[in-house]
Coordinates of C-alpha atoms and ligand atoms in Angstrom, one line a residue:
X805 CA -66.9 -18.6 93.3
X806 CA -65.5 -20.6 96.2
X807 CA -63.2 -18.7 98.7
X808 CA -60.0 -20.7 97.7
X809 CA -60.6 -19.8 94.2
X810 CA -61.0 -16.1 95.0
X811 CA -57.6 -16.1 96.9
X812 CA -55.7 -18.3 94.3
X813 CA -57.1 -16.7 91.2
X814 CA -54.4 -15.3 88.8
X815 CA -54.1 -11.6 89.3
X816 CA -52.1 -9.1 87.0
X817 CA -48.5 -10.1 87.6
X818 CA -45.7 -7.6 87.6
X819 CA -44.2 -8.7 84.3
X820 CA -47.7 -8.6 82.7
X821 CA -48.0 -5.2 84.1
X822 CA -44.9 -4.2 82.6
X823 CA -45.7 -5.6 79.3
X824 CA -48.8 -3.7 79.2
X825 CA -48.1 -0.6 81.0
X826 CA -44.3 -0.2 81.1
X827 CA -43.8 3.0 78.7
X828 CA -45.3 6.4 78.9
X829 CA -46.9 6.1 75.4
X830 CA -48.7 2.7 76.8
X831 CA -50.1 4.6 79.6
X832 CA -51.2 7.5 77.5
X833 CA -53.0 5.2 75.2
X834 CA -54.5 3.5 78.2
X835 CA -55.9 6.7 79.6
X836 CA -57.0 7.8 75.9
X837 CA -58.9 4.4 75.6
X838 CA -60.4 4.8 79.0
X839 CA -61.3 8.3 78.6
X840 CA -62.8 8.4 74.9
X841 CA -64.0 4.8 74.3
X842 CA -65.8 5.9 71.1
X843 CA -63.3 8.4 70.0
X844 CA -62.2 12.0 70.8
X845 CA -64.9 14.2 72.3
X846 CA -63.7 17.9 72.6
X847 CA -64.1 19.0 76.4
X848 CA -64.9 22.5 75.2
X849 CA -67.5 22.1 72.4
X850 CA -68.5 18.4 73.4
X851 CA -68.7 17.4 69.9
X852 CA -66.7 14.5 68.3
X853 CA -64.1 16.4 66.0
X854 CA -61.2 15.8 64.2
X855 CA -58.1 16.5 66.0
X856 CA -54.3 17.4 65.6
X857 CA -51.9 16.1 68.0
X858 CA -48.7 17.6 69.3
X859 CA -46.3 17.2 72.2
X860 CA -45.5 19.9 74.6
X861 CA -42.9 19.1 77.5
X862 CA -43.3 15.4 76.6
X863 CA -47.0 15.4 77.0
X864 CA -49.4 14.5 74.4
X865 CA -51.8 17.5 73.5
X866 CA -54.8 17.4 71.0
X867 CA -56.2 20.5 69.4
X868 CA -59.9 20.4 68.3
X869 CA -60.6 20.7 64.7
X870 CA -63.8 22.6 65.3
X871 CA -63.2 25.1 68.2
X872 CA -59.4 24.8 68.1
X873 CA -59.4 24.1 71.8
X874 CA -56.1 22.4 73.0
X875 CA -56.1 19.9 75.9
X876 CA -53.7 17.4 77.1
X877 CA -54.7 13.9 77.3
X878 CA -54.8 14.2 81.2
X879 CA -56.3 17.5 81.5
X880 CA -59.7 17.3 83.3
X881 CA -58.7 14.1 85.1
X882 CA -57.2 13.2 88.3
X883 CA -53.8 13.1 86.5
X884 CA -54.0 16.8 85.6
X885 CA -51.0 19.0 86.2
X886 CA -48.9 16.2 87.5
X887 CA -45.2 16.4 87.1
X888 CA -44.6 12.7 87.3
X889 CA -44.6 10.2 84.3
X890 CA -48.0 8.2 84.1
X891 CA -45.7 5.1 84.5
X892 CA -45.3 6.0 88.0
X893 CA -49.1 6.5 88.5
X894 CA -49.8 3.3 86.7
X895 CA -47.2 1.5 89.0
X896 CA -49.1 2.9 92.1
X897 CA -52.5 1.7 90.6
X898 CA -50.9 -1.8 90.1
X899 CA -49.6 -1.9 93.6
X900 CA -52.9 -0.6 95.2
X901 CA -55.2 -3.0 93.3
X902 CA -53.1 -6.2 93.4
X903 CA -52.2 -6.0 97.1
X904 CA -54.0 -8.2 99.7
X905 CA -54.2 -5.3 102.6
X906 CA -53.9 -1.7 102.1
X907 CA -51.0 -0.2 101.0
X908 CA -49.3 2.6 103.0
X909 CA -48.0 5.8 101.6
X910 CA -44.5 4.9 103.2
X911 CA -44.6 1.5 101.0
X912 CA -45.5 3.5 98.0
X913 CA -42.5 6.1 98.7
X914 CA -40.2 3.2 98.4
X915 CA -41.8 1.4 95.5
X916 CA -42.2 4.4 93.4
X917 CA -39.0 6.4 94.4
X918 CA -40.8 9.6 95.1
X919 CA -41.0 11.7 98.2
X920 CA -43.5 10.7 101.0
X921 CA -45.7 13.7 100.3
X922 CA -45.8 12.7 96.6
X923 CA -46.7 9.3 97.5
X924 CA -49.2 10.3 100.1
X925 CA -50.9 12.6 97.4
X926 CA -51.0 9.9 94.7
X927 CA -52.6 7.3 97.1
X928 CA -55.1 9.7 98.2
X929 CA -56.0 10.7 94.7
X930 CA -56.3 7.0 93.7
X931 CA -58.3 6.3 96.9
X932 CA -60.6 9.2 95.8
X933 CA -61.0 7.6 92.4
X934 CA -62.0 4.3 94.1
X935 CA -64.5 6.3 96.5
X936 CA -66.2 7.8 93.3
X937 CA -66.2 4.3 91.6
X938 CA -68.2 2.8 94.4
X939 CA -70.3 5.9 95.0
X940 CA -73.3 4.5 93.3
X941 CA -73.1 1.0 94.8
X942 CA -76.5 -0.3 96.0
X943 CA -77.0 -3.5 98.1
X944 CA -80.3 -5.2 97.8
X945 CA -81.8 -8.7 99.0
X946 CA -80.3 -10.2 102.1
X947 CA -78.0 -7.6 103.7
X948 CA -76.1 -8.1 107.0
X949 CA -75.3 -4.8 108.7
X950 CA -73.2 -4.3 111.7
X951 CA -70.9 -1.6 113.4
X952 CA -67.5 -2.0 114.1
X953 CA -64.6 0.0 115.8
X954 CA -61.0 0.3 114.8
X955 CA -58.8 -0.2 117.9
X956 CA -61.6 -1.9 119.6
X957 CA -62.0 -5.4 120.8
X958 CA -65.1 -7.5 119.8
X959 CA -64.7 -10.2 122.1
X960 CA -65.5 -10.0 125.9
X961 CA -67.9 -7.9 127.4
X962 CA -69.1 -4.6 126.0
X963 CA -68.2 -4.0 122.3
X964 CA -67.4 -0.3 122.9
X965 CA -70.1 1.6 121.3
X966 CA -69.7 5.2 122.4
X967 CA -66.1 4.4 123.8
X968 CA -63.2 6.9 123.1
X969 CA -60.3 6.2 121.3
X970 CA -62.1 3.8 119.1
X971 CA -63.1 5.0 115.5
X972 CA -66.5 3.9 114.5
X973 CA -67.4 2.6 111.1
X974 CA -70.6 0.8 109.7
X975 CA -70.3 -2.3 107.5
X976 CA -73.0 -4.0 105.3
X977 CA -72.7 -7.2 103.4
X978 CA -75.2 -8.3 100.6
X979 CA -75.3 -12.2 100.9
X980 CA -76.9 -14.9 98.8
X981 CA -80.0 -16.5 100.7
X982 CA -77.4 -19.0 102.1
X983 CA -75.5 -16.4 103.8
X984 CA -72.4 -16.4 101.4
X985 CA -70.8 -12.8 101.0
X986 CA -71.5 -11.0 97.7
X987 CA -71.0 -7.3 97.8
X988 CA -70.2 -4.8 100.5
X989 CA -71.0 -1.2 101.4
X990 CA -68.6 0.7 104.2
X991 CA -69.0 4.0 105.7
X992 CA -66.9 5.7 108.2
X993 CA -69.9 6.9 110.3
X994 CA -71.1 6.4 113.9
X995 CA -73.7 4.0 114.6
X996 CA -76.3 6.6 115.3
X997 CA -79.9 6.8 113.9
X998 CA -79.2 9.6 111.6
X999 CA -76.0 8.2 110.3
X1000 CA -77.8 4.8 109.7
X1001 CA -80.5 6.4 107.9
X1002 CA -78.2 8.2 105.5
X1003 CA -76.1 5.1 105.2
X1004 CA -79.3 2.8 104.2
X1005 CA -80.8 5.4 102.1
X1006 CA -77.4 5.9 100.1
X1007 CA -76.1 2.3 99.9
X1008 CA -79.2 0.1 99.7
X1009 CA -82.2 -0.3 97.5
X1010 CA -85.4 -2.5 97.6
X1011 CA -86.2 -5.4 97.8
X1012 CA -84.1 -5.3 101.0
X1013 CA -83.8 -7.5 104.3
X1014 CA -81.7 -6.0 106.7
X1015 CA -80.2 -8.6 109.3
X1016 CA -78.9 -6.8 112.2
X1017 CA -78.4 -7.5 115.8
X1018 CA -81.6 -5.6 116.8
X1019 CA -80.3 -2.2 117.8
X1020 CA -82.9 0.6 117.9
X1021 CA -81.5 2.5 115.2
X1022 CA -82.4 -0.4 112.7
X1023 CA -86.0 0.5 113.1
X1024 CA -84.9 3.0 110.4
X1025 CA -84.9 0.0 108.0
X1026 CA -88.4 -0.7 108.4
X1027 CA -89.4 2.9 108.2
X1028 CA -87.8 2.8 104.7
X1029 CA -89.8 0.0 103.5
X1030 CA -87.3 -2.7 104.0
X1031 CA -88.0 -5.9 106.1
X1032 CA -85.8 -6.0 109.2
X1033 CA -84.6 -9.2 110.4
X1034 CA -84.0 -8.4 113.8
X1035 CA -81.8 -10.7 116.0
X1036 CA -81.1 -9.9 119.7
X1037 CA -77.7 -11.3 120.7
X1038 CA -76.3 -9.0 123.3
X1039 CA -73.3 -8.2 121.5
X1040 CA -69.8 -9.7 122.5
X1041 CA -69.1 -13.1 121.5
X1042 CA -72.6 -14.3 121.0
X1043 CA -73.1 -12.2 118.2
X1044 CA -69.7 -12.9 116.5
X1045 CA -70.5 -16.6 116.6
X1046 CA -73.9 -16.2 115.3
X1047 CA -74.3 -17.8 111.9
X1048 CA -76.7 -15.0 110.6
X1049 CA -74.0 -12.6 110.9
X1050 CA -71.1 -14.7 109.6
X1051 CA -70.6 -12.7 106.4
X1052 CA -70.5 -9.3 108.0
X1053 CA -68.3 -10.5 110.8
X1054 CA -65.8 -12.3 108.5
X1055 CA -65.5 -8.8 106.5
X1056 CA -65.1 -6.8 109.8
X1057 CA -62.1 -9.1 110.7
X1058 CA -60.6 -8.6 107.3
X1059 CA -60.9 -4.9 107.4
X1060 CA -59.2 -4.8 110.8
X1061 CA -56.3 -6.9 109.5
X1062 CA -56.3 -4.8 106.4
X1063 CA -56.3 -1.4 108.3
X1064 CA -54.5 -1.9 111.6
X1065 CA -51.1 -2.7 110.2
X1066 CA -51.3 0.1 107.7
X1067 CA -52.9 3.2 109.4
X1068 CA -52.8 5.1 112.7
X1069 CA -56.2 5.3 114.3
X1070 CA -55.9 9.1 114.1
X1071 CA -55.5 9.2 110.3
X1072 CA -58.2 6.8 110.2
X1073 CA -60.5 9.3 111.9
X1074 CA -59.8 11.9 109.3
X1075 CA -59.5 10.0 106.3
X1076 CA -61.4 6.8 107.1
X1077 CA -64.0 7.0 104.2
X1078 CA -61.1 6.9 101.8
X1079 CA -59.5 3.9 103.5
X1080 CA -62.6 2.1 103.6
X1081 CA -63.3 2.7 99.9
X1082 CA -60.1 1.1 99.2
X1083 CA -61.3 -1.9 100.8
X1084 CA -64.8 -1.8 99.5
X1085 CA -63.3 -1.2 95.9
X1086 CA -61.1 -4.3 96.1
X1087 CA -63.7 -6.5 97.8
X1088 CA -66.5 -5.7 95.2
X1089 CA -64.1 -6.7 92.5
X1090 CA -62.4 -9.6 94.1
X1091 CA -63.6 -12.0 91.7
X1092 CA -61.7 -10.5 88.8
X1093 CA -58.4 -9.0 90.0
X1094 CA -56.9 -8.7 86.5
X1095 CA -59.9 -6.3 85.6
X1096 CA -59.1 -4.1 88.8
X1097 CA -56.7 -1.6 87.4
X1098 CA -58.9 -1.0 84.4
X1099 CA -61.8 -0.2 86.6
X1100 CA -59.8 2.0 88.7
X1101 CA -58.4 3.7 85.4
X1102 CA -62.0 4.4 84.1
X1103 CA -62.9 5.9 87.6
X1104 CA -59.6 8.1 87.6
X1105 CA -60.3 9.6 84.3
X1106 CA -63.7 10.7 85.3
X1107 CA -62.3 12.1 88.5
X1108 CA -61.7 16.0 88.0
X1109 CA -58.4 17.3 89.1
X1110 CA -58.1 17.0 93.0
X1111 CA -56.1 20.0 94.4
X1112 CA -53.8 19.2 97.5
X1113 CA -56.0 21.4 99.8
X1114 CA -59.1 19.5 99.1
X1115 CA -57.3 16.2 99.3
X1116 CA -56.1 17.1 102.8
X1117 CA -59.6 18.2 104.1
X1118 CA -61.2 15.4 106.2
X1119 CA -64.8 14.1 105.2
X1120 CA -67.5 15.8 107.1
X1121 CA -70.2 13.5 108.4
X1122 CA -73.5 14.2 106.4
Ligands
LIG1851 ZN1 -64.0 21.8 70.3

């Protein structure tokens, strides 16, 4: 799809969203459909059983006809134990999937009418769902790879590898043979040999041609059976302007625009993998914005309950 058709495609408009997910019952039914597409399977006995339904404190519960186990339609999902109506969660999902740039917790606070802490937690739980939805992503074929820094400048002199106050991340873009961007994988990792090795092993598959600017750590690619299209540019403006890196450089520019206005660098250092997952999730689904909310919902019902303590822990670099 040409770029302008991606930008001007019809997303899920707010009136359409309200028509589909405006009431608690509609949201419940959407959760049920995403969670049990082939009918109710009891979480306790794992069998498709007949069930009876009842409501407790307004929430829909089911009782298994076999083992008598009771579960709410949201238990065992990311929504478990929430005191908020599902309509608020769905509104947050709509805002996060239809936005052009990342949405800040402060913005969500205003739009959802909840406290900052609640908005922050909802947002990070949704981002965790996006992270899990993208966990199995594998890039193959021609893949441009580069490092980037939040808070750093890419033009003029040294690009800032190893510099303090700059938060590193790695960007990989699978392109067509002509260099048009297709899919992306991002990682909040430093550009070290070990980090790149883990990144390539987890997010790429053969056949693979890695196109990079020739840093030593990309010998990793060759050692893993990939072809390495090594291009020495010396960094700075030269590599930015190099046509070989057009896709990855365009995406790095877009990521910086999406993140710089939304997050402080310190927070990015702590929760960077989730903020990057937000960008990656949207980028890899950009051809079908209307389907994004449904994709996110599928990931969220498969995401176990996320206690606040776990959500607030930073990712440890593997
Ligand atoms: Zn059962």
